[in-house]
């Protein structure tokens, strides 16, 4: 053999040179829609916390308050059929992708009307028709799935349809996940196979109670981690939805066009604890107050008032609308029936009951239709 | 018809399914240019190209996770992990993600992939290259587990697995990859998942096994003078308890043979189920002939560890004499 065909899978040895500008902003009604989405997520999460305290929600519960601009700005920058895969803090992204809040709330209430029939809870928001491939509870485990989803769209577009790759997958992760091995395998695969996936690091500065500087090396130069895998990197102000969108849209368009991965560090802050039972001993109340002083919703409201004729009355009206919508979602969730026992063994397999055919159907269900 | 080894039957099944369905693609370490560590994918890279026979970096968690994403995205990936011991790094993806996608989405998504894994001892390899971890994955709801013991079953089961809507671990007993040949039809056929095969009929004792030890059981049966019914499970999960139950109710005696360590192995599950289903028919306690409760030894002691005709024969005699 004179020459071994190894051209496939040869990784590039250099980081692509990319200079991306800021994408233009859409028209006022769209911007107003972003504000509405952010208000909706905030209100939804406030009511989620109340419901948790009132014991309507069990299990674990992680709210997104403070980070709304990341999900809203990034999801607005891609197409509705671009896949999204998430970590466990996933209510906000699900709402931003278009999930009806009532399905999201009912899921946490453990009711049959939930997006996963009330069997997954807070960490497992799934919405296949909206190309939302789930919240996942194991930190970092969703990152190879993101690579795989990008691989799937690329295969579909390039191999099955013999065309050009046309999709980009959004794979969100927290700053805790950058210490997980799975993430490095996923980045290597994405870089090696030229997969159109954007790893969006929502850097809220704490993985549970561990500050990023205490948990990872090179915390102030995270680009070194993605560069090692041939993946370009951008830092975006995750507390400013306008900037988030403008940067992210350029990045997403580039990834789609070039069929390449990207690593976006969205700098943000989670106002509440990691979960509902977090005493927050790892940070000061002063730091929290300082961060809340540059709130993403306040900033967008100011921007829209200054430059797009939004008025205080307009904000009040939007606020009233989302309050009503979330109240209706809570009522709907409360009225949705409890998930019945016979759901226990459903959907474990597509066409089988339980792991051991014939022995594992619970006695109480025997005689019922399978 | 062609006279094929088990590994050739697997190769043929892969070719036929890839030709039939362009959503089927392969992903694994050295499966492309090099044709796989056991040559199961020999020639497929040349035939289907690098887009569909994808040489992956050495990263089992990444391979497994990527395959899950591919399956969720509507394709039919067939990842290969080179040896069962290397499932360790992929364990999280396999048990916490793959097995649960359908359930986690409550039917919204499926995860139709076939994870091909060479399994078991007998080829003079060290630990991590000779283990039998099928019970670990059988204990994981959401996965289906298959292990053929013959070339004919290997082809038919693999085609069924590829077309199955659920994730299937396809364990390939490496000891019998090339141990013998069998007539394998050229045309496609299915061996259904979840159905055991009665290898030979008998009246006095039921023997249950799977994978490479089926051959050891047949050797043992040849050496004893009694009527033994041998059941090859073929599918480990979901297990075909009906076939086992019917047989033990007839014979009243049962011996389970497997390579994996005895304690908390699948033999324990089968013995318990036999006790539940056949208690009043039993003439003797269910016996287990297994690997020992220790780490798989280095190759010089390997044959001591693996159940052989002598140990199986002893169990037969004791069970019949009870």
XYZ file of C-alpha atoms in Angstrom:
692
model
C 0.000 0.000 0.000
C 1.541 3.267 -1.113
C -0.714 5.553 0.762
C -3.060 4.893 3.622
C -6.335 6.739 3.337
C -6.360 8.662 6.574
C -7.737 11.947 5.396
C -10.947 11.421 7.269
C -10.754 12.290 10.939
C -7.500 14.186 10.637
C -7.751 16.864 13.271
C -6.668 20.356 12.410
C -3.513 21.380 14.204
C -4.463 25.016 14.514
C -7.320 26.968 15.950
C -9.380 28.517 13.132
C -8.948 32.273 12.802
C -12.312 33.746 13.549
C -13.199 37.391 13.835
C -16.851 37.831 14.500
C -18.716 41.084 14.672
C -21.948 41.723 16.472
C -25.149 40.738 14.698
C -27.730 43.483 14.188
C -30.632 43.603 16.616
C -34.117 42.613 15.477
C -37.133 44.938 15.489
C -38.755 46.305 18.648
C -41.574 43.737 18.945
C -39.004 40.932 19.064
C -37.006 42.755 21.721
C -40.193 43.262 23.690
C -40.785 39.535 23.350
C -37.417 38.890 25.004
C -38.396 41.060 27.928
C -41.653 39.208 28.221
C -39.798 35.864 28.205
C -37.370 37.035 30.874
C -40.189 38.353 33.040
C -42.031 35.092 32.512
C -39.044 32.997 33.595
C -38.442 35.211 36.649
C -42.088 35.048 37.717
C -42.226 31.332 37.002
C -39.207 30.715 39.213
C -40.530 32.890 42.038
C -43.743 30.904 42.020
C -41.747 27.686 41.759
C -39.938 28.573 44.969
C -43.246 29.350 46.670
C -44.714 26.069 45.504
C -41.650 24.237 46.781
C -41.988 25.908 50.174
C -45.678 24.977 50.181
C -44.628 21.383 49.495
C -46.367 21.247 46.152
C -42.980 20.389 44.645
C -40.783 17.655 46.064
C -37.392 16.310 45.207
C -34.752 18.791 44.221
C -35.372 22.113 42.608
C -32.919 24.536 41.016
C -34.142 27.936 39.935
C -32.718 30.129 37.174
C -33.266 33.587 38.678
C -30.518 35.955 37.560
C -29.431 33.955 34.516
C -32.482 34.584 32.292
C -30.593 36.601 29.687
C -28.370 33.634 28.797
C -31.179 31.291 27.776
C -33.313 34.000 26.163
C -30.487 35.665 24.224
C -28.955 32.446 22.938
C -32.139 30.587 22.051
C -33.428 33.678 20.210
C -30.304 33.540 18.050
C -30.941 30.078 16.561
C -33.669 28.327 14.603
C -36.554 26.500 16.291
C -35.302 23.163 14.943
C -31.753 23.517 16.235
C -31.383 20.922 19.006
C -30.912 21.987 22.621
C -29.564 19.839 25.435
C -29.316 21.015 29.017
C -28.030 20.390 32.495
C -30.354 20.250 35.467
C -31.123 23.998 35.895
C -33.424 23.847 32.932
C -36.805 25.529 33.517
C -35.736 28.807 31.939
C -34.431 27.252 28.738
C -37.566 25.150 28.354
C -39.753 28.249 28.616
C -37.482 30.217 26.283
C -37.740 27.379 23.742
C -41.498 27.620 23.873
C -42.657 25.012 26.363
C -46.005 26.023 27.851
C -45.334 26.957 31.508
C -48.215 24.784 32.647
C -46.462 21.614 31.407
C -43.254 22.729 33.086
C -44.988 23.452 36.406
C -47.059 20.251 36.315
C -43.849 18.298 35.790
C -42.434 19.628 39.030
C -45.730 18.983 40.801
C -45.424 15.319 39.763
C -48.681 15.450 37.820
C -49.608 13.491 34.731
C -49.918 16.713 32.739
C -46.200 17.451 33.098
C -43.890 17.423 30.096
C -42.583 14.035 31.286
C -45.853 12.831 32.811
C -44.747 14.074 36.201
C -42.073 11.430 36.558
C -38.941 13.461 35.910
C -39.350 16.606 37.978
C -37.348 19.806 38.002
C -34.193 18.453 36.372
C -35.791 16.697 33.424
C -37.579 19.117 31.147
C -38.045 17.425 27.776
C -39.956 18.631 24.769
C -39.287 16.563 21.665
C -41.537 18.608 19.316
C -39.548 21.715 20.313
C -36.226 19.874 19.786
C -35.470 20.163 23.485
C -33.452 17.066 24.399
C -33.647 17.435 28.052
C -32.376 18.512 31.302
C -29.909 15.957 32.629
C -29.082 15.466 36.275
C -25.522 14.141 36.038
C -23.186 17.115 35.784
C -21.399 17.193 32.430
C -23.044 13.993 31.176
C -25.120 15.986 28.699
C -22.022 17.241 26.865
C -21.285 14.104 24.802
C -25.021 13.995 24.066
C -24.658 17.486 22.628
C -21.800 16.273 20.449
C -23.965 13.338 19.362
C -26.971 15.515 18.537
C -24.737 17.753 16.429
C -23.312 14.652 14.771
C -26.876 13.516 14.023
C -27.897 16.765 12.300
C -24.609 16.865 10.383
C -25.087 13.246 9.244
C -28.699 13.974 8.323
C -27.774 17.100 6.338
C -24.538 15.928 4.744
C -24.832 12.154 4.349
C -28.540 11.444 4.103
C -29.464 14.602 2.197
C -26.141 14.962 0.460
C -26.027 18.656 1.212
C -24.431 21.102 3.568
C -24.705 20.976 7.331
C -27.508 23.376 8.284
C -28.082 22.996 11.997
C -26.312 23.971 15.150
C -26.792 22.260 18.510
C -26.825 24.223 21.752
C -25.308 22.334 24.666
C -25.547 24.190 27.973
C -23.401 23.412 30.978
C -22.591 24.991 34.297
C -19.144 25.907 35.520
C -19.047 22.731 37.636
C -19.173 20.650 34.464
C -15.854 21.980 33.203
C -14.180 19.678 35.710
C -15.901 16.568 34.397
C -14.017 14.182 32.129
C -17.022 13.684 29.868
C -16.823 17.329 28.822
C -13.250 16.973 27.582
C -14.138 13.854 25.621
C -17.070 15.708 24.118
C -14.933 18.726 23.172
C -12.296 16.497 21.614
C -14.896 14.656 19.557
C -16.557 17.901 18.492
C -13.236 19.431 17.489
C -12.066 16.279 15.749
C -15.263 15.593 13.793
C -16.084 19.251 13.066
C -19.404 19.015 14.840
C -21.645 22.085 14.772
C -22.232 22.319 18.513
C -21.921 25.318 20.807
C -20.930 24.495 24.347
C -22.455 27.302 26.369
C -20.803 27.561 29.719
C -23.140 29.433 32.025
C -20.482 30.654 34.376
C -22.445 31.675 37.455
C -19.196 31.354 39.395
C -20.207 28.584 41.769
C -20.566 24.845 41.285
C -22.932 24.324 44.177
C -20.841 25.957 46.896
C -17.409 25.854 45.293
C -16.209 29.053 43.687
C -14.829 28.494 40.202
C -11.320 29.497 41.286
C -11.433 26.809 43.946
C -12.603 24.130 41.523
C -10.777 24.482 38.263
C -7.391 25.453 36.916
C -6.918 28.547 34.727
C -10.268 29.905 35.889
C -9.589 33.330 34.463
C -8.412 31.889 31.136
C -10.929 29.219 30.334
C -10.249 29.653 26.621
C -7.146 27.530 27.130
C -9.374 24.548 27.829
C -11.340 24.795 24.611
C -8.333 25.853 22.541
C -6.661 22.578 23.498
C -9.430 20.848 21.558
C -9.259 23.103 18.537
C -12.400 24.968 19.571
C -12.758 28.734 19.411
C -13.893 30.590 22.440
C -15.819 33.759 23.232
C -16.687 35.516 26.462
C -20.124 37.082 26.524
C -21.856 39.236 29.105
C -24.556 36.826 30.168
C -26.347 39.509 32.151
C -27.072 41.584 29.085
C -29.502 39.923 26.713
C -28.725 42.383 23.917
C -25.040 41.650 23.982
C -25.731 37.950 24.509
C -27.881 37.840 21.382
C -25.591 39.927 19.200
C -22.501 37.894 19.975
C -24.261 34.580 20.029
C -26.035 35.097 16.721
C -22.707 35.722 14.973
C -21.203 32.655 16.608
C -24.175 30.424 15.808
C -24.227 31.585 12.194
C -20.509 30.873 11.889
C -20.877 27.389 13.412
C -23.748 26.621 11.065
C -21.870 27.912 8.043
C -18.535 26.270 8.847
C -19.860 23.190 10.632
C -17.547 23.802 13.558
C -17.924 23.812 17.344
C -17.586 26.828 19.618
C -17.149 27.390 23.333
C -19.050 30.362 24.711
C -18.516 31.506 28.255
C -21.562 33.467 29.355
C -20.658 35.321 32.526
C -23.638 35.436 34.801
C -24.752 35.020 38.387
C -27.318 32.882 40.125
C -29.148 35.001 42.674
C -30.552 32.140 44.715
C -28.851 29.124 46.221
C -27.778 26.100 44.198
C -30.971 24.362 45.260
C -33.752 25.178 47.658
C -31.816 24.086 50.718
C -28.573 26.008 50.207
C -27.477 28.254 53.120
C -25.030 30.109 50.780
C -22.148 30.143 53.253
C -19.681 30.317 50.402
C -20.414 33.928 49.395
C -21.281 37.194 51.044
C -24.621 38.973 51.036
C -22.748 42.056 49.814
C -21.562 40.200 46.738
C -25.120 39.053 46.050
C -26.477 42.592 46.401
C -23.791 43.910 44.077
C -24.624 41.331 41.424
C -28.332 41.896 41.720
C -27.633 45.581 41.175
C -26.870 44.869 37.518
C -29.903 42.729 36.880
C -30.512 41.482 33.342
C -34.187 42.401 33.364
C -33.554 45.928 34.694
C -30.939 46.439 31.984
C -33.220 45.346 29.178
C -36.080 47.466 30.513
C -33.817 50.501 30.604
C -32.539 49.812 27.092
C -36.055 49.422 25.717
C -37.285 52.568 27.503
C -34.313 54.583 26.265
C -34.256 53.382 22.690
C -37.509 51.616 21.829
C -40.238 53.725 23.392
C -41.127 51.290 26.140
C -42.979 53.013 29.006
C -43.468 52.220 32.679
C -47.051 51.386 31.844
C -45.859 49.033 29.145
C -43.659 47.215 31.657
C -46.526 47.012 34.131
C -48.747 45.554 31.468
C -46.182 42.900 30.557
C -45.666 42.084 34.224
C -49.413 41.673 34.730
C -49.598 39.386 31.706
C -46.871 37.032 32.881
C -48.219 36.977 36.445
C -51.579 35.869 35.081
C -49.952 33.310 32.828
C -47.903 31.789 35.650
C -50.859 31.827 38.058
C -52.846 29.928 35.455
C -49.967 27.502 35.023
C -49.884 26.836 38.778
C -53.651 26.334 38.867
C -53.493 24.066 35.863
C -50.723 22.042 37.464
C -52.658 21.756 40.724
C -55.680 20.469 38.847
C -53.744 18.009 36.751
C -54.271 14.481 38.135
C -51.548 12.821 40.179
C -49.387 10.481 38.109
C -51.055 7.085 38.568
C -49.251 3.945 39.763
C -49.631 2.202 36.437
C -47.241 4.742 34.923
C -44.412 3.190 36.968
C -43.620 0.476 34.476
C -44.519 2.415 31.368
C -41.874 3.779 29.027
C -39.019 1.820 30.573
C -38.965 -0.048 27.288
C -40.812 0.787 24.116
C -42.518 -2.595 23.956
C -41.845 -4.452 27.204
C -42.844 -4.433 30.841
C -40.016 -4.219 33.288
C -36.567 -5.737 33.034
C -37.707 -9.324 33.450
C -40.622 -10.206 31.211
C -43.346 -11.974 33.048
C -41.955 -11.562 36.532
C -41.807 -7.881 37.153
C -45.287 -6.617 36.483
C -46.407 -5.607 39.953
C -49.113 -7.750 41.480
C -51.477 -4.807 41.853
C -51.335 -4.216 38.105
C -51.792 -7.781 36.998
C -54.839 -8.309 34.875
C -54.772 -4.766 33.569
C -54.139 -4.005 29.948
C -50.491 -3.609 29.123
C -25.860 -20.391 2.859
C -22.331 -19.828 3.886
C -20.214 -21.584 6.449
C -19.317 -18.760 8.815
C -17.679 -18.126 12.147
C -19.480 -16.023 14.735
C -17.392 -12.949 13.965
C -18.061 -13.352 10.231
C -21.785 -13.628 10.936
C -21.622 -10.349 12.850
C -19.748 -8.718 9.986
C -22.367 -9.950 7.522
C -25.252 -8.671 9.647
C -23.628 -5.237 9.898
C -23.101 -5.059 6.126
C -26.655 -6.091 5.345
C -28.255 -3.691 7.803
C -26.022 -0.810 6.668
C -26.976 -1.463 3.072
C -30.630 -1.601 3.958
C -30.780 1.470 6.200
C -28.512 4.473 5.718
C -29.375 5.677 9.222
C -27.191 2.883 10.588
C -23.645 4.005 11.337
C -20.756 2.582 13.352
C -18.593 4.368 15.890
C -15.671 3.018 17.867
C -11.955 2.760 18.473
C -10.082 1.293 15.502
C -13.224 -0.031 13.856
C -12.494 1.724 10.543
C -9.074 1.512 8.966
C -8.080 -1.361 11.185
C -11.366 -3.277 11.015
C -11.836 -3.513 14.771
C -9.735 -5.115 17.459
C -11.340 -8.503 16.686
C -11.867 -7.641 12.983
C -15.645 -7.658 13.383
C -15.894 -4.552 11.162
C -13.292 -5.714 8.631
C -13.853 -4.151 5.213
C -16.713 -1.920 6.298
C -14.691 1.309 6.211
C -13.682 0.567 2.619
C -17.243 -0.364 1.719
C -19.228 2.407 3.435
C -16.655 5.153 3.961
C -15.514 7.103 6.968
C -18.811 8.953 7.326
C -20.562 5.752 8.335
C -17.733 3.734 9.854
C -16.280 6.268 12.194
C -12.907 5.791 13.867
C -13.373 7.416 17.256
C -10.698 8.563 19.675
C -9.968 6.443 22.700
C -12.747 7.845 24.872
C -15.447 5.387 25.897
C -17.598 7.903 27.732
C -17.482 10.206 24.717
C -18.247 7.387 22.292
C -21.192 6.219 24.358
C -22.551 9.724 24.937
C -22.156 10.646 21.284
C -23.985 7.476 20.282
C -26.849 8.419 22.618
C -27.051 11.857 21.010
C -27.060 10.231 17.572
C -29.861 7.883 18.601
C -31.911 10.687 20.172
C -31.363 12.626 16.961
C -33.053 9.908 14.904
C -30.158 7.726 13.721
C -29.290 4.098 14.465
C -25.763 4.162 15.833
C -23.807 1.003 16.627
C -20.982 1.957 18.966
C -18.299 -0.615 19.710
C -16.412 -0.783 22.982
C -13.306 -2.909 22.463
C -13.502 -5.017 25.623
C -16.125 -5.373 28.342
C -13.679 -3.987 30.921
C -13.634 -0.699 29.026
C -17.324 -0.270 29.744
C -16.176 1.224 33.047
C -15.498 4.681 31.607
C -18.792 4.491 29.673
C -20.793 3.286 32.670
C -22.330 6.646 33.517
C -23.464 7.275 29.966
C -24.764 3.731 29.642
C -26.704 3.414 32.887
C -27.547 7.011 33.795
C -28.303 8.287 30.304
C -28.779 5.595 27.657
C -30.953 3.278 29.748
C -33.145 6.144 30.897
C -33.756 8.326 27.850
C -37.061 6.681 26.990
C -38.233 6.702 30.575
C -36.903 10.186 31.338
C -38.883 11.552 28.423
C -41.784 9.267 29.306
C -41.968 7.954 25.813
C -41.149 11.244 24.089
C -37.833 9.992 22.763
C -36.291 6.611 22.107
C -32.640 5.643 22.197
C -32.318 2.917 19.569
C -28.658 1.944 19.596
C -26.736 -1.310 19.704
C -23.653 -1.307 21.879
C -21.390 -4.081 20.619
C -18.999 -5.399 23.243
C -16.687 -8.435 23.099
C -17.115 -10.245 26.412
C -15.746 -13.028 28.581
C -12.561 -15.030 28.987
C -10.813 -17.858 27.235
C -8.469 -15.978 24.944
C -5.521 -15.673 27.341
C -6.110 -12.013 28.009
C -5.728 -10.336 31.400
C -8.491 -8.873 33.559
C -10.490 -5.996 31.991
C -10.241 -8.095 28.811
C -11.857 -11.288 30.118
C -14.694 -10.275 32.432
C -18.381 -11.191 32.308
C -20.301 -8.179 33.600
C -23.705 -9.030 32.115
C -25.431 -9.132 35.515
C -24.455 -5.511 36.235
C -26.257 -4.308 33.132
C -29.156 -6.717 33.553
C -29.724 -4.957 36.865
C -30.244 -1.729 34.918
C -33.853 -1.234 33.797
C -34.069 0.211 30.314
C -31.331 -1.874 28.699
C -31.804 -5.060 26.742
C -28.946 -7.547 26.899
C -28.182 -10.112 24.240
C -25.417 -12.719 24.044
C -25.336 -15.199 21.162
C -23.619 -18.559 21.365
C -23.580 -19.438 17.667
C -22.984 -17.789 14.278
C -26.619 -18.332 13.214
C -27.985 -16.652 16.332
C -25.370 -13.907 16.165
C -26.572 -12.731 12.776
C -30.279 -13.023 13.538
C -29.993 -11.431 16.961
C -27.839 -8.571 15.728
C -30.344 -7.694 13.011
C -33.144 -7.796 15.605
C -31.078 -5.617 17.929
C -30.399 -3.015 15.241
C -34.104 -2.785 14.456
C -35.155 -2.758 18.103
C -36.533 0.549 19.396
C -34.678 0.201 22.724
C -30.963 0.297 23.514
C -29.424 -3.169 23.288
C -26.060 -4.332 24.614
C -24.850 -6.971 22.198
C -22.253 -9.012 24.073
C -20.027 -11.040 21.761
C -18.309 -13.980 23.485
C -14.787 -13.525 22.181
C -13.793 -17.079 23.062
C -16.054 -18.415 20.323
C -15.546 -15.633 17.757
C -13.688 -18.180 15.619
C -14.154 -21.422 17.567
C -16.412 -23.097 15.026
C -18.342 -22.517 11.831
C -22.018 -22.922 11.090
C -24.321 -22.600 8.113
C -25.627 -19.043 8.087
C -28.237 -18.001 5.512
C -27.267 -15.188 3.150
C -30.785 -13.785 3.328
C -31.833 -11.688 6.250
C -33.668 -13.332 9.123
C -34.504 -12.347 12.660
C -33.851 -14.195 15.887
C -36.306 -12.532 18.261
C -34.983 -10.751 21.340
C -36.397 -12.247 24.530
C -36.665 -15.870 23.338
C -34.391 -18.583 24.638
C -33.405 -21.537 22.445
C -33.721 -25.120 23.558
C -30.462 -26.565 22.253
C -31.376 -30.159 23.037
C -34.447 -31.729 24.575
C -34.214 -33.825 27.720
C -36.263 -35.260 30.569
C -34.048 -35.550 33.635
C -32.369 -32.204 34.145
C -32.573 -28.645 32.805
C -29.349 -26.809 32.133
C -29.406 -23.044 31.557
C -26.500 -21.128 30.071
C -25.575 -18.424 27.542
C -22.642 -17.234 25.490
C -19.422 -19.234 25.341
C -20.339 -21.610 28.166
C -23.138 -23.117 26.057
C -20.386 -24.969 24.217
C -18.912 -26.180 27.508
C -22.361 -27.429 28.523
C -22.680 -29.371 25.282
C -19.294 -30.958 25.913
C -20.403 -31.959 29.410
C -23.696 -33.376 28.179
C -21.829 -35.586 25.699
C -19.842 -37.064 28.538
C -22.723 -38.061 30.810
C -25.290 -40.739 30.237
C -28.576 -39.034 30.993
C -31.295 -36.983 29.331
C -30.549 -33.284 29.692
C -32.451 -30.319 28.317
C -30.067 -27.457 27.498
C -31.475 -23.943 27.275
C -29.404 -21.188 25.702
C -30.854 -17.915 26.956
C -29.581 -15.862 23.973
C -31.301 -12.823 25.502
C -30.328 -12.119 29.082
C -32.665 -9.177 29.555
C -35.597 -9.505 29.195
C -35.038 -13.078 30.344
C -37.253 -15.853 28.968
C -38.374 -17.337 32.286
C -41.275 -19.088 30.616
C -39.019 -21.461 28.720
C -36.957 -22.162 31.840
C -40.047 -22.664 33.993
C -41.708 -25.048 31.564
C -38.545 -27.088 31.308
C -37.843 -27.300 35.049
C -41.458 -28.226 35.779
C -40.875 -31.146 33.437
C -37.412 -32.245 34.614
C -37.526 -31.204 38.292
C -33.809 -30.377 38.273
C -31.833 -27.321 37.213
C -28.172 -26.393 36.799
C -27.174 -22.869 35.746
C -23.775 -22.319 34.154
C -22.080 -18.970 33.639
C -18.615 -17.443 33.503
C -19.270 -14.504 35.802
C -18.566 -14.785 39.550
C -21.151 -16.793 41.455
C -22.300 -14.332 44.116
C -25.105 -12.088 42.892
C -24.566 -13.407 39.374
C -27.434 -14.137 37.029
C -27.455 -17.714 38.284
C -28.783 -16.389 41.569
C -31.627 -14.607 39.827
C -32.496 -17.696 37.801
C -32.307 -19.982 40.849
C -34.621 -17.660 42.789
C -37.082 -17.456 39.911
C -37.041 -21.244 39.490
C -37.745 -21.573 43.203
C -40.656 -19.126 42.917
C -42.131 -20.728 39.824
C -41.298 -24.446 40.197
C -40.971 -25.082 43.933
C -43.256 -28.084 44.097
C -41.706 -29.609 40.985
C -38.126 -29.496 42.236
C -36.377 -32.770 43.057
C -33.065 -31.133 43.986
C -31.661 -27.716 44.832
C -30.728 -25.574 41.840
C -26.967 -25.746 41.314
C -24.729 -23.042 39.928
C -21.496 -23.671 38.048
C -19.792 -20.317 37.725
C -16.613 -18.323 37.745
C -15.141 -17.859 41.194
C -15.873 -14.946 43.511
C -12.669 -13.161 42.677
C -11.036 -11.032 40.004
C -10.649 -12.775 36.664
C -7.155 -14.343 36.900
C -4.251 -13.819 34.552
C -4.186 -16.273 31.674
C -2.243 -19.100 33.326
C -5.092 -19.723 35.767
C -7.840 -18.727 33.372
C -8.901 -22.250 32.521
C -9.221 -23.069 36.207
C -11.624 -20.167 36.595
C -13.856 -20.851 33.608
C -16.541 -23.511 33.990
C -15.522 -26.567 31.967
C -17.072 -29.916 31.097
C -15.599 -31.540 34.183
C -17.082 -29.060 36.670
C -20.384 -28.992 34.834
C -20.445 -32.808 34.710
C -19.880 -32.971 38.459
C -22.853 -30.663 39.055
C -25.013 -32.819 36.805
C -24.122 -35.967 38.680
C -24.654 -34.378 42.088
C -27.990 -32.864 41.113
C -29.253 -36.149 39.693
C -28.090 -38.077 42.752
C -29.589 -35.667 45.283
